[in-house]
XYZ file of C-alpha atoms in Angstrom:
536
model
C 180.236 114.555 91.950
C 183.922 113.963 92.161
C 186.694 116.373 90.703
C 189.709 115.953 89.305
C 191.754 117.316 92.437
C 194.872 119.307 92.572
C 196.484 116.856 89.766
C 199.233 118.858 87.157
C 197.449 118.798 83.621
C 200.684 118.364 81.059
C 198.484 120.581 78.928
C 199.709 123.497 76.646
C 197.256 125.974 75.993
C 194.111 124.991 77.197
C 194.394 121.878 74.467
C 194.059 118.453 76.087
C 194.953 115.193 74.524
C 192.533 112.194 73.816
C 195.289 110.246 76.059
C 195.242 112.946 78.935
C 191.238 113.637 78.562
C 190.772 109.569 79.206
C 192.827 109.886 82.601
C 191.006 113.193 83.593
C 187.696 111.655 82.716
C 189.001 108.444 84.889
C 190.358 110.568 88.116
C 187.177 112.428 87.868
C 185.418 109.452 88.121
C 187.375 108.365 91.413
C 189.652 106.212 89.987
C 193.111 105.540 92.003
C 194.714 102.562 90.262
C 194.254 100.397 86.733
C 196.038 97.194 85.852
C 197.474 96.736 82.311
C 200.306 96.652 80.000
C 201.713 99.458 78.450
C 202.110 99.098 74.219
C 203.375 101.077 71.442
C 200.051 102.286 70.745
C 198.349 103.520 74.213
C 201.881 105.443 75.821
C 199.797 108.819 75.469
C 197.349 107.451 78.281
C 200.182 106.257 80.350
C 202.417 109.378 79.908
C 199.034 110.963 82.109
C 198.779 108.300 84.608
C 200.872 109.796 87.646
C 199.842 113.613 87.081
C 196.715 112.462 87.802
C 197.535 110.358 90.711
C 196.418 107.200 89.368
C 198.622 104.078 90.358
C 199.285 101.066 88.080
C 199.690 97.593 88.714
C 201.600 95.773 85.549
C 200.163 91.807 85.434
C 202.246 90.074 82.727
C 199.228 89.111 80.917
C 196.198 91.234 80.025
C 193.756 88.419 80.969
C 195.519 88.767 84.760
C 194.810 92.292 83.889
C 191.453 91.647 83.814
C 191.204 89.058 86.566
C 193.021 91.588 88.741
C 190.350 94.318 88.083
C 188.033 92.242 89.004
C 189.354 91.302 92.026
C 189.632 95.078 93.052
C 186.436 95.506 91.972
C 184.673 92.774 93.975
C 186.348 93.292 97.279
C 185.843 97.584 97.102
C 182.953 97.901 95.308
C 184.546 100.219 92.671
C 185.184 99.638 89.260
C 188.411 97.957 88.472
C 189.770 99.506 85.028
C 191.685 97.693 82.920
C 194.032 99.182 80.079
C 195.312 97.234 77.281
C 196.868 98.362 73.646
C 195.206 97.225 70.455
C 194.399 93.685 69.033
C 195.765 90.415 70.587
C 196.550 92.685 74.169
C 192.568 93.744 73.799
C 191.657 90.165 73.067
C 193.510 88.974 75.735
C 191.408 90.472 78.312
C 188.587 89.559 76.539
C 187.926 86.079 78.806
C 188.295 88.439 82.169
C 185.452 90.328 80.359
C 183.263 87.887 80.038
C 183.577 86.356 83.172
C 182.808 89.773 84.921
C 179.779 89.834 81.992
C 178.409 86.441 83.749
C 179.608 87.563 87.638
C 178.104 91.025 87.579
C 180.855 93.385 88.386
C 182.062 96.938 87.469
C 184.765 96.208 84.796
C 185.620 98.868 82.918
C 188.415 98.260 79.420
C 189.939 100.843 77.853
C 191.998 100.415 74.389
C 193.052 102.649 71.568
C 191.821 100.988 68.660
C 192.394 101.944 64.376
C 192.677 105.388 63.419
C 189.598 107.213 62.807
C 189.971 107.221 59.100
C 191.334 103.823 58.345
C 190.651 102.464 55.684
C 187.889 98.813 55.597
C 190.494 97.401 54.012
C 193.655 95.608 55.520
C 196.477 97.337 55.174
C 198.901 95.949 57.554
C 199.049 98.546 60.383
C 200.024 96.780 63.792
C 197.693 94.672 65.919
C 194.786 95.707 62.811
C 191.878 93.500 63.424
C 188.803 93.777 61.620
C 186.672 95.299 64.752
C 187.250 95.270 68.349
C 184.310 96.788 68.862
C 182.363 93.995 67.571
C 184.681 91.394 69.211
C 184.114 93.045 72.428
C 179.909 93.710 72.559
C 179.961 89.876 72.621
C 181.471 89.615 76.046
C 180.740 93.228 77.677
C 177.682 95.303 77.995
C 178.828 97.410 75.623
C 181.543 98.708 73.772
C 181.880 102.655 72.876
C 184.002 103.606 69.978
C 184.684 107.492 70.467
C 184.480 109.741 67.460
C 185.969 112.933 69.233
C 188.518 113.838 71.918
C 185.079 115.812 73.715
C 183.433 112.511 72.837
C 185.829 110.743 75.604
C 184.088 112.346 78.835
C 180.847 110.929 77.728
C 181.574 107.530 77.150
C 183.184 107.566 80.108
C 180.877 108.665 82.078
C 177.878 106.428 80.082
C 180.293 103.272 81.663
C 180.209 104.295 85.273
C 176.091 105.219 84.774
C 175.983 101.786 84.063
C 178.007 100.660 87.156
C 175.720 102.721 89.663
C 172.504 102.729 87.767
C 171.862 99.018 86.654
C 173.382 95.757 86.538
C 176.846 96.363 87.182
C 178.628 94.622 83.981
C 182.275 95.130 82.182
C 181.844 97.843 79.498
C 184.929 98.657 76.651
C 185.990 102.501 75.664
C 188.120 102.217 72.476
C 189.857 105.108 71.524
C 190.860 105.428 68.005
C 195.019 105.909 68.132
C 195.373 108.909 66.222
C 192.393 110.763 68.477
C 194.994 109.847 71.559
C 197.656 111.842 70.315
C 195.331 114.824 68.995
C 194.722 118.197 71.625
C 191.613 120.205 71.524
C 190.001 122.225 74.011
C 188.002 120.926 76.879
C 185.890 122.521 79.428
C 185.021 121.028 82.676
C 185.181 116.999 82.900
C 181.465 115.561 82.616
C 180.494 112.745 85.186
C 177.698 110.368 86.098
C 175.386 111.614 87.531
C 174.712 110.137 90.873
C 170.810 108.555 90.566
C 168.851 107.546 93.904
C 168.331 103.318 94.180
C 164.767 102.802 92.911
C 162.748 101.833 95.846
C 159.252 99.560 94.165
C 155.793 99.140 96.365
C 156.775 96.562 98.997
C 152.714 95.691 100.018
C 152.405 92.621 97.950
C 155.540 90.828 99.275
C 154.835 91.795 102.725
C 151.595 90.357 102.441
C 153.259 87.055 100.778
C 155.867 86.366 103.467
C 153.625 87.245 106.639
C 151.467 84.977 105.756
C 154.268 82.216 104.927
C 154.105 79.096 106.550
C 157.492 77.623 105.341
C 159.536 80.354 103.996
C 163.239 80.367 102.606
C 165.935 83.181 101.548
C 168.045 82.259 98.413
C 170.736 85.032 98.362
C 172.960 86.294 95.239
C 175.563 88.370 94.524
C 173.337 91.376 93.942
C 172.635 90.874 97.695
C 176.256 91.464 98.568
C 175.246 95.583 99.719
C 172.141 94.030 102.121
C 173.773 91.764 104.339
C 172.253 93.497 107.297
C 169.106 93.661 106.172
C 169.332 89.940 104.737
C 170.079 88.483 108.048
C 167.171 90.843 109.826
C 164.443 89.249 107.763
C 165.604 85.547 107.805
C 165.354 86.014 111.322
C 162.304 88.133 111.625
C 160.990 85.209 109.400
C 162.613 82.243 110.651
C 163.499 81.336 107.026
C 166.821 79.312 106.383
C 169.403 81.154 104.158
C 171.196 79.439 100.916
C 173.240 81.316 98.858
C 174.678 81.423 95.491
C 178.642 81.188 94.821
C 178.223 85.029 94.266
C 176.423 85.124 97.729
C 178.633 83.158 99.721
C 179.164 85.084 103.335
C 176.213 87.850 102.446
C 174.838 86.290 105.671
C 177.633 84.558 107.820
C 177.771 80.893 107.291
C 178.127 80.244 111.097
C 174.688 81.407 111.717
C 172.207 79.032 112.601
C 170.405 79.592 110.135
C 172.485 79.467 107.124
C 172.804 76.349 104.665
C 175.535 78.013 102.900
C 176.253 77.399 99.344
C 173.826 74.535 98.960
C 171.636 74.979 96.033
C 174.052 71.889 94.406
C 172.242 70.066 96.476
C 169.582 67.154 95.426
C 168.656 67.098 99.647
C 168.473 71.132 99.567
C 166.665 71.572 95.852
C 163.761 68.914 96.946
C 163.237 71.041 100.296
C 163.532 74.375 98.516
C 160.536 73.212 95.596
C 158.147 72.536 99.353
C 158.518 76.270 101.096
C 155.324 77.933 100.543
C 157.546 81.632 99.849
C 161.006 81.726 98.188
C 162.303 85.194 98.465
C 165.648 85.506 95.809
C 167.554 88.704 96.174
C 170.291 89.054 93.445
C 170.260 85.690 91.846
C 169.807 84.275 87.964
C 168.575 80.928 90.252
C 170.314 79.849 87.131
C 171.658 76.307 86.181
C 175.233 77.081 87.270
C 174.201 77.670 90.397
C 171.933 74.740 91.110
C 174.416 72.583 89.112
C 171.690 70.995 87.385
C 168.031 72.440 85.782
C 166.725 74.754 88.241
C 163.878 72.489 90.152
C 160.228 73.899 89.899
C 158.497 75.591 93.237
C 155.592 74.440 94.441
C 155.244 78.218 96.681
C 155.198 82.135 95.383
C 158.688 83.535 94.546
C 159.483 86.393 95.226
C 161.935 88.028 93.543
C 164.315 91.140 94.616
C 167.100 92.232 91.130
C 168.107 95.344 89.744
C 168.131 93.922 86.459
C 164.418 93.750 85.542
C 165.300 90.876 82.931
C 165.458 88.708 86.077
C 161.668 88.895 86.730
C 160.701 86.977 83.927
C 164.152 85.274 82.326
C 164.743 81.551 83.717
C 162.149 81.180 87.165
C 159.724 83.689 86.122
C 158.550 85.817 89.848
C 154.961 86.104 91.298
C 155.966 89.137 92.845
C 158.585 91.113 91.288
C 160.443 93.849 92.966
C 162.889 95.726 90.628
C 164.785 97.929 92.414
C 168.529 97.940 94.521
C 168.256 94.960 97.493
C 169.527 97.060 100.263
C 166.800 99.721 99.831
C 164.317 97.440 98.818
C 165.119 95.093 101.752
C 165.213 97.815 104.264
C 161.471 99.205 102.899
C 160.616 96.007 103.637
C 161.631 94.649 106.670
C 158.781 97.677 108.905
C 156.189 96.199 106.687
C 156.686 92.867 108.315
C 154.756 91.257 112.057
C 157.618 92.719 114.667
C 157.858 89.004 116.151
C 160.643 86.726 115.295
C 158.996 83.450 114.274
C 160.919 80.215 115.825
C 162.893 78.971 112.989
C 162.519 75.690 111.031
C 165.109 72.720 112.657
C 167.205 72.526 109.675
C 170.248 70.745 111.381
C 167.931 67.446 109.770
C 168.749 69.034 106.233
C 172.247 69.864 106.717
C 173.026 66.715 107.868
C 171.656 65.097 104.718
C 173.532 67.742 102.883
C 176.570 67.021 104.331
C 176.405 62.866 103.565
C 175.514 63.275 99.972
C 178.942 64.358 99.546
C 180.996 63.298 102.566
C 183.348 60.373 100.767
C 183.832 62.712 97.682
C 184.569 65.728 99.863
C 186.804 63.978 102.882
C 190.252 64.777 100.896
C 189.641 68.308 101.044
C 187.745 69.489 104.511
C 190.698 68.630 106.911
C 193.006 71.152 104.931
C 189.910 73.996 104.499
C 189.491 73.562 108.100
C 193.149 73.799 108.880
C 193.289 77.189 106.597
C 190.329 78.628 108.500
C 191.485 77.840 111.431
C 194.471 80.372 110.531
C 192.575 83.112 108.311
C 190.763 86.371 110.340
C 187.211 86.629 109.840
C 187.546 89.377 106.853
C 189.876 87.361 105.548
C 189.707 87.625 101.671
C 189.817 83.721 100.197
C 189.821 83.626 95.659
C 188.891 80.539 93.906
C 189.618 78.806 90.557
C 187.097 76.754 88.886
C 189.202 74.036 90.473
C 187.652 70.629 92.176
C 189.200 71.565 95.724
C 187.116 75.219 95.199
C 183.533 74.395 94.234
C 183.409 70.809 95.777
C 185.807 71.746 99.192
C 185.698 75.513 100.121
C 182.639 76.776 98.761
C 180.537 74.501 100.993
C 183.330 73.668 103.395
C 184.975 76.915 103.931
C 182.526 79.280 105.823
C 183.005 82.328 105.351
C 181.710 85.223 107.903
C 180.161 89.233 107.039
C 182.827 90.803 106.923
C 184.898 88.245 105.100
C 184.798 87.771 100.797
C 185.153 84.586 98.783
C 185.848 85.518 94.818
C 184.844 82.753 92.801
C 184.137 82.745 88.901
C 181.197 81.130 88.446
C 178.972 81.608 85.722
C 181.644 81.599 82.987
C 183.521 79.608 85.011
C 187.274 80.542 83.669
C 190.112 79.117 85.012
C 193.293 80.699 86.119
C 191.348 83.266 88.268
C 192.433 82.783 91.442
C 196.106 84.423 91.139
C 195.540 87.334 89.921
C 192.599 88.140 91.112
C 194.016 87.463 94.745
C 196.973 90.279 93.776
C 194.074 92.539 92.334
C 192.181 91.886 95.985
C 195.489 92.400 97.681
C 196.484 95.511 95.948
C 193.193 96.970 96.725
C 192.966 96.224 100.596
C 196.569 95.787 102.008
C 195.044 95.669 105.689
C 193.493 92.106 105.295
C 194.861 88.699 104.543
C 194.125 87.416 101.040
C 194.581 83.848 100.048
C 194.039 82.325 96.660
C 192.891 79.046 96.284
C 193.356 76.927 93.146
C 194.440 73.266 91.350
C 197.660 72.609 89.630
C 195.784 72.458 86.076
C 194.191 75.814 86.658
C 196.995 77.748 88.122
C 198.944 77.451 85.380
C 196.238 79.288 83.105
C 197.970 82.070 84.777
C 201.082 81.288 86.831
C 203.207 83.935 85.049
C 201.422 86.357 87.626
C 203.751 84.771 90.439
C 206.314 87.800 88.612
C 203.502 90.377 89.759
C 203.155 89.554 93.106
C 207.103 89.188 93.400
C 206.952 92.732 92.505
C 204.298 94.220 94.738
C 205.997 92.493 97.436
C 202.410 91.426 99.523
C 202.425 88.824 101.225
C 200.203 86.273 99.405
C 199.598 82.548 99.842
C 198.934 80.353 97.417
C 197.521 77.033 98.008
C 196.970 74.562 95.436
C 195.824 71.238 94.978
C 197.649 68.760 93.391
C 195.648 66.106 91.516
C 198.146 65.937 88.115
C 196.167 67.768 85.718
C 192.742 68.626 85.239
C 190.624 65.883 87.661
C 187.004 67.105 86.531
C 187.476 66.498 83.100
C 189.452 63.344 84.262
C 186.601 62.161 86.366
C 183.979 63.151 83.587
C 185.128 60.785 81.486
C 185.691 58.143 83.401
C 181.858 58.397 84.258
C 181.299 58.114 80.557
C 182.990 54.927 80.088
C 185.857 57.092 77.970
C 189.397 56.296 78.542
C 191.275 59.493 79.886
C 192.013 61.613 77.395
C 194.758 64.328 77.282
C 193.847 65.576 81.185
C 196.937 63.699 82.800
C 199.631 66.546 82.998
C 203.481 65.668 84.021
C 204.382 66.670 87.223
C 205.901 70.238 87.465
C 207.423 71.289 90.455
C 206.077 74.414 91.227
C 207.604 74.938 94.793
C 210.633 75.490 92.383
C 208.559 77.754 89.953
C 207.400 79.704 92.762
C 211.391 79.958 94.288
C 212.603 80.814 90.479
C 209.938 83.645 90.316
C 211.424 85.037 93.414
C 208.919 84.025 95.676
C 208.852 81.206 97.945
C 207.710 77.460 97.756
C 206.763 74.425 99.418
C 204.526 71.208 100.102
C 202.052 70.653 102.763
C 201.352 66.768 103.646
C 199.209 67.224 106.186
C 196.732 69.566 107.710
C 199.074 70.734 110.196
C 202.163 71.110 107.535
C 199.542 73.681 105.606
C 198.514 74.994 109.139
C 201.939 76.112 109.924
C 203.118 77.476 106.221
C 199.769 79.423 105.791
C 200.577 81.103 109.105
C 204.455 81.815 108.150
C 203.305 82.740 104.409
C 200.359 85.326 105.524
C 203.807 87.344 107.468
C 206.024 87.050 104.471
C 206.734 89.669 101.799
C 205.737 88.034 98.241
C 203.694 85.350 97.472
C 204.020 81.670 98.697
C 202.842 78.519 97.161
C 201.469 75.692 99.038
C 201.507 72.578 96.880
C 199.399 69.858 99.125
C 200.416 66.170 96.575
C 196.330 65.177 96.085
C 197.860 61.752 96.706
C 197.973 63.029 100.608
C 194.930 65.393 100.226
């Protein structure tokens, strides 16, 4: 278990504070840094914040809050915490919720919310909403309204059992105001508990894939923790490895066998419905992944999830293995024939891949490979639900073990790729981090160029250009609709970025985004890279 450490309690008396017990309960919990804005009604919790030793990052938005503690979250593997005041700041947040809700990751939200005795009735009290409870259990796992100060350590510690024990999924703490301000006395913080990965009978899908004639890996984001063991069996198996947006880089996409993010498809999804085993290790295999109706299989799936919904929601499995990948991975891998099997020649299927999409993806693949060409391989890359992210760098941008690629799929918000880049950045200041986005989306969230002036990182920023939002654009034209209110005018935002105290400028050409990635990824403070779509 963790403790508290040699932090100065501003406690009087042995009586603790709601605000002070929710940072105690937080440090105890191993938490070193939350994102939020501070409001009239949560300054007990940040009068706390640096006794404890807990730094904060202040977006100037709470969803970049969110986005940012999500970020952190993906790239560490701890919960990013987010703290917001009551009402619109809480509701703010609540599309970063949701998105971590559809993304699996440790998100944890902490508010005050309306005194403990208020009254059903309106009465006019600032930010009063009807229930943020309720407005919150429709994005996040769950939302805990406390009843006590000593009720604060629980629910606390019922969030980050949730994190370690399950699907990890954003939960909400509200803390009525007036329990914030009151003291009573505490003894000893409670934490999680830590609980051992469950570890299921492996015999029935070693049996399966030994005897496999054709097998394949599809890889989630609930595989992230197994690369190792991930690559071991494709090999061991000869099976060819395709990945989810979530799973991008679980197994690097250099490797022979890896298809990459592929399941989009129509070439990949007709050979994946012919392999005679289909092992899926922390994936939905969901629509938003294949893009389209997940296609039937004709073979036995196996299916690897911590979340035992997953064995019978969507592709229902033959052989169901509920448990944590790594461990179930790694009791599986002895139970398999020692000998490598040659692998299927897939360099057929990735060229047919490749030319489904090679005249609608041509504008973007000389500038991804221009920014690889620059990054290191744990280079950290975010991505917007932007054109230029899930047509050009998740299936153009490979992306090796110990690199990450943040992308919101699922949900699929935009005006992710900013903050959390700064929420990555702030997180792990010893690797490059890059965000990746369009013009339309960026400016779901520009406002956090101010942040990252502040924290002084150095942080690129390269956008795409195409004039406003060119999915929606191109939707319609495929409808026969005349384009409708998706044709933005032109902002400069090399200027933006410069009047935000940052830097600014336009890349024409691969080399032009070569050469300001490279100067950008040495710079204090982040740098946009505008590249016109008229040149892209």
């Amino acid at each position: 278990m963790v403790s508290t450490g040699p932090f100065k309690s501003l406690a009087r008396g042995g009586l603790l504070t709601g605000g002070e017990a929710l940072v105690r309960a937080l440090c105890g919990h191993g938490v070193t840094q939350v994102f939020g804005i501070p409001g009239t009604h949560n300054l007990e919790v940040y009068r706390h914040l640096a006794a404890y030793g807990i730094r904060h990052v202040t977006p100037r938005h709470e969803q970049g809050a969110g986005y940012a503690a999500d970020g952190y979250a993906r790239v560490t593997g701890r919960p990013g915490v987010v703290l917001t005041t009551t009402g619109p700041a809480l509701l703010n947040a609540a599309a970063a919720v949701g998105q971590a809700y559809s993304d699996s990751v440790p998100l944890l939200v902490v508010s005050p919310g309306m005194p403990l005795r208020h009254p059903r009735l309106s009465t006019g009290l600032l930010h009063e909403m009807r229930s943020q409870t309720e407005a919150l259990r429709g994005v996040a796992a769950f939302s805990h309204r406390v009843s006590s100060v000593a009720e604060i350590d629980a629910a606390v510690a019922r969030a980050f059992t949730l994190f370690r024990t399950g699907r990890p999924r954003p939960a909400h703490i509200e803390v009525p105001l007036d329990l914030l301000e009151a003291a009573e006395p505490l003894g000893p913080v409670r934490l999680a508990p830590p609980v051992p990965p469950p570890v299921p009978s492996v015999r029935e899908a070693a049996t399966a894939l030994s005897g496999a004639c054709r097998p394949a890996l599809v890889l989630g984001g609930g595989a992230r923790t197994a690369g190792p063991a991930c690559l071991a069996l494709a090999e061991r198996l000869g099976a060819p490895v395709v990945t989810t947006a979530n799973g991008k880089g679980v197994v690097p996409e250099t490797h022979p066998l890896s298809l990459g993010v592929s399941l989009h498809s129509p070439a990949v999804q007709k050979w994946l419905a012919t392999r005679d085993v289909v092992l899926a290790v922390g994936t939905e295999l969901a629509e938003s992944d294949f893009w389209t109706v997940p296609p039937p299989l004709d073979g036995t799936l196996v299916r690897i999830d911590v979340d035992p919904d997953q064995m019978y929601a969507g592709t229902p499995a033959d052989v169901a293995l509920v448990g944590d990948a790594r461990a179930v991975l790694e009791a599986l891998l002895p139970e398999l024939p020692p000998h490598a099997r040659v692998p299927d020649d897939i360099t057929t299927l990735r060229a047919a891949r490749d030319a489904e999409t090679a005249a609608r993806d041509a504008r973007w693949i000389p500038y991804l490979k221009a920014m690889r060409s620059v990054l290191a391989g744990d280079a950290v890359v975010t991505s917007d639900s932007a054109q230029c992210c899930y047509y050009g760098a998740l299936p153009h941008l490979p992306i090796g073990s110990t690199g990450r690629y943040l992308h919101p799929t699922g949900f699929g918000t935009l005006g992710y790729a900013l903050p959390a880049a700064i929420g990555a950045r702030t997180a792990r200041p010893d690797r490059q981090v890059v965000a990746l986005s369009g013009d339309g989306g960026l400016q779901f969230t520009v406002q956090e160029l101010a942040t990252a002036v502040q924290l002084r990182l150095p942080l690129p920023i390269v956008v795409f250009d195409n004039g406003g939002y060119g999915e929606i654009r191109d939707e319609m034209r495929a409808r026969g609709d005349t384009p409708t209110a998706v044709d933005l005018p032109a902002v400069d935002l090399p200027a933006l970025a410069r009047a935000y105290g940052g830097h600014g400028t336009r890349a024409c050409s691969p080399a032009e985004l070569r050469h300001a990635l490279a100067e950008a990824l040495d710079r204090p403070g982040p740098t946009l890279i505008v590249i016109p779509e008229e040149t892209a």
